Short mmCIF file of C-alpha atoms in Angstrom, two decimals:
data_model
loop_
_atom_site.label_atom_id
_atom_site.label_comp_id
_atom_site.label_asym_id
_atom_site.label_seq_id
_atom_site.Cartn_x
_atom_site.Cartn_y
_atom_site.Cartn_z
CA MET A 1 -23.90 -18.87 1.43
CA THR A 2 -22.95 -17.05 -1.82
CA THR A 3 -21.43 -19.45 -3.91
CA LEU A 4 -18.09 -18.89 -5.88
CA PRO A 5 -15.72 -20.51 -7.98
CA THR A 6 -12.83 -22.11 -6.28
CA GLU A 7 -9.94 -22.13 -8.65
CA ARG A 8 -7.56 -18.64 -9.14
CA SER A 9 -8.39 -17.00 -12.08
CA VAL A 10 -8.76 -13.35 -12.66
CA ARG A 11 -12.59 -12.25 -14.06
CA THR A 12 -13.63 -9.18 -15.59
CA THR A 13 -17.01 -7.84 -15.21
CA PRO A 14 -18.91 -5.74 -17.75
CA GLU A 15 -18.24 -2.66 -15.39
CA GLY A 16 -14.71 -2.96 -15.87
CA LEU A 17 -14.13 -4.51 -12.43
CA ARG A 18 -11.41 -7.24 -12.36
CA TRP A 19 -11.95 -9.92 -9.41
CA GLU A 20 -10.92 -13.24 -8.12
CA PRO A 21 -11.18 -15.71 -5.01
CA SER A 22 -9.07 -15.50 -2.13
CA GLU A 23 -8.80 -18.39 0.43
CA ARG A 24 -7.04 -16.11 2.94
CA TRP A 25 -8.92 -15.48 6.53
CA VAL A 26 -9.33 -12.04 6.59
CA ARG A 27 -10.81 -9.93 9.36
CA GLY A 28 -11.66 -6.19 10.20
CA TYR A 29 -11.78 -4.47 13.55
CA LYS A 30 -13.23 -0.92 14.81
CA GLY A 31 -11.93 -0.93 17.74
CA ASP A 32 -11.88 -3.68 19.39
CA VAL A 33 -15.06 -5.20 17.66
CA ALA A 34 -14.91 -7.65 14.96
CA VAL A 35 -16.92 -6.05 11.92
CA VAL A 36 -15.53 -8.23 9.48
CA ASP A 37 -14.61 -12.01 9.99
CA SER A 38 -14.08 -13.64 6.71
CA ARG A 39 -13.04 -17.27 5.22
CA HIS A 40 -14.37 -16.57 1.36
CA PRO A 41 -12.85 -12.89 0.53
CA VAL A 42 -13.01 -11.94 -2.65
CA LEU A 43 -10.12 -9.58 -4.15
CA VAL A 44 -11.35 -6.48 -6.28
CA TRP A 45 -9.17 -4.56 -9.18
CA GLU A 46 -10.91 -1.27 -9.87
CA PRO A 47 -9.72 0.32 -13.04
CA SER A 48 -8.78 3.83 -11.63
CA LEU A 49 -6.79 2.03 -8.90
CA PRO A 50 -3.43 0.93 -8.76
CA VAL A 51 -3.99 -1.82 -5.67
CA PRO A 52 -6.75 -4.27 -4.96
CA GLN A 53 -9.47 -3.94 -2.22
CA TYR A 54 -11.60 -6.92 -0.79
CA ALA A 55 -15.19 -7.64 -0.61
CA PHE A 56 -16.71 -9.80 1.50
CA PRO A 57 -20.23 -12.31 1.25
CA ARG A 58 -22.83 -10.37 3.66
CA GLU A 59 -22.84 -12.92 6.14
CA GLU A 60 -19.72 -12.58 7.15
CA VAL A 61 -20.27 -8.94 7.67
CA ARG A 62 -21.94 -7.24 10.79
CA THR A 63 -24.68 -6.07 8.58
CA ASP A 64 -26.27 -5.19 12.01
CA LEU A 65 -23.80 -1.99 12.23
CA LEU A 66 -24.30 -0.64 8.96
CA ARG A 67 -26.74 1.98 8.41
CA PRO A 68 -27.45 3.63 4.40
CA ALA A 69 -25.43 6.59 3.97
CA LYS A 70 -26.59 9.43 4.97
CA ARG A 71 -24.13 11.54 2.81
CA PRO A 72 -23.28 8.86 0.00
CA ARG A 73 -19.62 9.70 -1.54
CA THR A 74 -20.22 9.10 -5.23
CA GLY A 75 -17.85 9.11 -7.75
CA ARG A 76 -14.89 7.57 -5.68
CA HIS A 77 -15.57 3.96 -7.02
CA THR A 78 -16.54 2.27 -9.86
CA GLY A 79 -20.11 2.22 -11.22
CA SER A 80 -23.23 3.06 -8.97
CA GLN A 81 -22.73 1.85 -5.82
CA ILE A 82 -24.68 1.37 -2.21
CA PHE A 83 -23.10 3.25 0.28
CA TYR A 84 -23.39 2.73 4.26
CA ASP A 85 -21.98 4.39 7.37
CA LEU A 86 -20.99 2.61 10.13
CA GLU A 87 -21.88 2.78 13.85
CA VAL A 88 -19.98 1.28 16.41
CA ALA A 89 -19.71 1.56 20.10
CA GLY A 90 -21.39 5.50 19.71
CA GLU A 91 -19.19 6.37 17.06
CA GLU A 92 -20.12 6.83 13.25
CA VAL A 93 -17.82 6.27 10.22
CA PRO A 94 -19.51 7.85 7.39
CA ASN A 95 -18.88 5.98 3.96
CA ALA A 96 -17.55 3.35 5.69
CA ALA A 97 -18.35 0.28 3.11
CA TRP A 98 -19.96 -0.03 -0.55
CA THR A 99 -21.74 -2.58 -2.66
CA PHE A 100 -20.39 -2.81 -6.43
CA PRO A 101 -22.71 -2.76 -9.16
CA SER A 102 -21.70 -5.68 -10.94
CA ASP A 103 -23.67 -8.71 -10.87
CA GLU A 104 -21.10 -10.79 -10.23
CA LEU A 105 -19.97 -9.35 -6.92
CA ALA A 106 -24.11 -9.14 -5.51
CA GLY A 107 -24.21 -10.50 -2.23
CA HIS A 108 -20.86 -8.57 -1.27
CA ILE A 109 -19.83 -5.55 0.40
CA ALA A 110 -16.42 -3.68 0.57
CA PHE A 111 -14.70 -1.63 3.31
CA GLU A 112 -12.56 0.89 3.03
CA TRP A 113 -8.99 0.62 4.60
CA PHE A 114 -7.99 2.76 6.98
CA GLY A 115 -4.84 3.95 5.29
CA ARG A 116 -6.35 4.55 2.06
CA TRP A 117 -8.80 7.35 2.80
CA ASP A 118 -8.65 8.16 6.59
CA ARG A 119 -12.00 6.53 7.23
CA GLY A 120 -12.74 2.95 7.86
CA LEU A 121 -11.95 0.17 10.03
CA ASP A 122 -8.78 0.30 12.70
CA ARG A 123 -6.93 -3.12 12.01
CA TRP A 124 -6.83 -5.69 9.20
CA TYR A 125 -5.49 -9.03 9.51
CA GLU A 126 -4.86 -11.59 6.80
CA GLU A 127 -4.25 -14.88 8.96
CA GLU A 128 -2.50 -13.74 12.41
CA GLU A 129 -0.88 -11.04 10.52
CA GLU A 130 -1.75 -7.36 10.25
CA ILE A 131 -1.84 -5.89 7.06
CA PHE A 132 -1.36 -2.18 6.72
CA ILE A 133 -2.58 0.26 4.10
CA HIS A 134 -4.33 -2.23 1.60
CA PRO A 135 -4.44 -5.71 0.69
CA ARG A 136 -1.93 -7.67 -1.07
CA ASP A 137 -1.85 -8.33 -4.35
CA PRO A 138 -1.34 -12.21 -5.09
CA HIS A 139 0.21 -11.26 -8.76
CA LYS A 140 2.56 -8.89 -7.25
CA ARG A 141 6.43 -10.18 -6.25
CA VAL A 142 8.72 -7.97 -3.95
CA ASP A 143 12.31 -9.39 -3.72
CA ALA A 144 15.43 -8.04 -1.78
CA LEU A 145 18.39 -9.08 -3.04
CA PRO A 146 21.82 -8.29 -1.89
CA SER A 147 24.35 -6.91 -4.32
CA SER A 148 27.87 -5.94 -4.99
CA ARG A 149 26.93 -3.13 -7.48
CA HIS A 150 28.42 -0.06 -7.43
CA VAL A 151 25.69 2.86 -6.10
CA GLN A 152 25.87 6.25 -6.36
CA VAL A 153 23.35 8.65 -5.46
CA GLU A 154 23.62 12.50 -6.27
CA ILE A 155 21.68 15.47 -5.54
CA ALA A 156 21.82 18.82 -6.69
CA GLY A 157 25.38 17.66 -8.08
CA THR A 158 26.48 16.31 -4.48
CA VAL A 159 27.06 12.70 -4.06
CA VAL A 160 25.06 11.80 -0.89
CA ALA A 161 25.56 8.06 -1.45
CA ASP A 162 28.39 5.64 -2.71
CA THR A 163 28.43 1.94 -2.24
CA HIS A 164 29.51 -1.33 -3.09
CA HIS A 165 26.91 -3.18 -0.89
CA PRO A 166 23.56 -2.15 -1.68
CA VAL A 167 20.03 -4.26 -1.57
CA LEU A 168 18.13 -4.22 -4.66
CA LEU A 169 14.16 -4.05 -4.20
CA PHE A 170 12.31 -5.22 -7.45
CA GLU A 171 8.70 -4.62 -7.01
CA THR A 172 6.44 -5.23 -9.43
CA GLY A 173 5.24 -2.53 -11.38
CA LEU A 174 8.00 -0.08 -9.79
CA PRO A 175 11.45 0.93 -10.35
CA THR A 176 14.41 -1.00 -8.88
CA ARG A 177 14.57 0.63 -5.69
CA TYR A 178 18.70 0.55 -4.30
CA TYR A 179 19.01 0.50 -0.39
CA ILE A 180 22.36 1.44 1.00
CA PRO A 181 23.81 0.87 4.17
CA ARG A 182 24.15 4.17 6.59
CA GLU A 183 27.38 4.07 6.90
CA ASP A 184 28.01 4.92 2.99
CA VAL A 185 25.28 7.84 3.44
CA ARG A 186 26.03 11.36 3.65
CA LEU A 187 23.43 11.29 6.72
CA ASP A 188 24.69 14.56 7.86
CA LEU A 189 23.21 16.10 4.65
CA PHE A 190 19.82 15.56 5.85
CA ASP A 191 17.49 16.28 8.64
CA ALA A 192 15.34 13.56 10.23
CA THR A 193 11.50 13.81 10.13
CA ASP A 194 8.52 12.86 11.84
CA HIS A 195 6.70 11.51 8.49
CA SER A 196 6.10 8.14 8.14
CA SER A 197 4.54 5.64 5.67
CA GLY A 198 3.04 2.02 5.75
CA CYS A 199 3.26 -0.68 3.39
CA PRO A 200 1.78 -3.82 3.14
CA TYR A 201 5.17 -5.83 1.72
CA LYS A 202 7.73 -4.02 3.74
CA GLY A 203 6.66 -2.71 6.91
CA ARG A 204 6.30 1.14 8.27
CA ALA A 205 9.04 3.64 7.05
CA GLN A 206 10.67 6.70 8.63
CA TYR A 207 12.08 9.40 6.58
CA TRP A 208 14.99 12.32 6.11
CA THR A 209 14.81 15.44 4.12
CA TRP A 210 17.41 16.84 2.06
CA ARG A 211 18.96 19.91 4.24
CA GLY A 212 20.00 22.24 1.33
CA ALA A 213 18.30 24.92 -0.22
CA ASP A 214 17.73 23.08 -3.89
CA ASP A 215 14.16 22.58 -5.09
CA VAL A 216 14.61 19.23 -3.49
CA PRO A 217 11.17 17.46 -2.39
CA ARG A 218 10.69 16.87 1.15
CA ASN A 219 10.91 13.42 2.71
CA ILE A 220 13.09 11.83 0.19
CA VAL A 221 15.11 8.99 2.10
CA TRP A 222 13.57 6.48 3.82
CA SER A 223 14.18 3.22 5.67
CA TYR A 224 12.60 0.26 7.72
CA ALA A 225 13.72 0.21 11.02
CA GLU A 226 11.85 -3.57 11.07
CA PRO A 227 10.72 -4.20 7.97
CA LEU A 228 8.32 -7.41 7.34
CA ALA A 229 10.04 -10.99 7.10
CA ALA A 230 9.95 -10.81 3.40
CA VAL A 231 12.17 -7.89 3.03
CA GLY A 232 14.22 -8.28 5.92
CA PRO A 233 17.57 -7.81 3.97
CA VAL A 234 16.79 -3.70 3.90
CA LYS A 235 16.42 -3.52 7.72
CA GLY A 236 17.94 -0.28 8.57
CA LEU A 237 19.41 0.47 5.18
CA LEU A 238 18.54 4.02 3.36
CA ALA A 239 16.67 4.57 -0.29
CA PHE A 240 15.94 7.24 -2.31
CA TYR A 241 13.33 7.77 -4.45
CA ASN A 242 14.52 7.68 -7.65
CA GLU A 243 12.24 9.48 -9.24
CA ALA A 244 13.64 13.09 -7.96
CA VAL A 245 17.67 12.06 -7.40
CA ASP A 246 20.27 11.03 -9.95
CA ILE A 247 21.75 7.41 -9.52
CA VAL A 248 24.33 6.09 -11.30
CA VAL A 249 24.60 2.39 -11.10
CA ASP A 250 28.07 0.56 -12.27
CA GLY A 251 29.03 4.13 -14.05
CA GLU A 252 25.39 4.48 -16.16
CA ARG A 253 23.33 7.28 -14.87
CA LEU A 254 19.88 6.17 -14.73
CA GLU A 255 16.84 8.19 -16.07
CA ARG A 256 14.14 9.31 -13.36
CA PRO A 257 11.22 7.35 -13.88
CA VAL A 258 7.69 8.62 -13.65
CA THR A 259 5.79 6.86 -11.41
CA PRO A 260 2.79 7.24 -9.03
CA PHE A 261 4.73 8.93 -6.64
CA SER A 262 6.06 11.47 -9.12
CA GLU A 263 3.13 13.68 -8.69
CA MET A 264 3.03 13.15 -4.71
CA LEU A 265 6.67 14.15 -4.77
CA ARG A 266 5.95 17.44 -6.28
CA THR A 267 2.82 17.94 -3.47
CA PRO A 268 4.44 19.22 0.05
CA THR A 269 4.40 16.83 2.85
#
């Protein structure tokens, strides 16, 4: 078996990859087939991606289900990799897995997560909890704190939310999100949409779109009906993208931040 240090410390490879061992039991399924069943995963951060991904020792992967990729997808990951197609029960998933070029990660295979590129495995678990979109970053915190701050939200000069009972969500690397009770939001100015998203820290969200004619991105408001336990206080509350609305906190108008979501909001959903 590949031997890795057990202490939690991040290493950096000559290729610019950051990685560290994880003690979590991670499993990945395609249909009912466990393609990955690993108690020795490694978290890997690529320079071009803001979130981590897992790589697994070959002996903890169903390598009998992998075939050399017929059409390797070059340029998507750091360095020169070997890509694999996955074949399960007659279904082929192109470029579902790959290896990193680093000697330090030799003997490991990484997999696409279903929520990133719409190809890969169907379900992932850390211990007995299903994880969505991408692995959780152990160096990231997400805290949901009830507050008595006075928060107002404006869109195109109209006050659409006004509350003294927000929940402030602090997430490493992102601006503070202000979750507001429904009774303090003018939901009559919005239409529910069929858009949804998943977050490994918070759960699955539903969205609303501004009904006005102004140049406002779609799906500007979201809510978690059944959030994960760690952010339970935001249940049923509504949040707005700071990047595209005006937020006033205790009389101070906040600057609109520039985040990875800024470009997404400029693209029609």
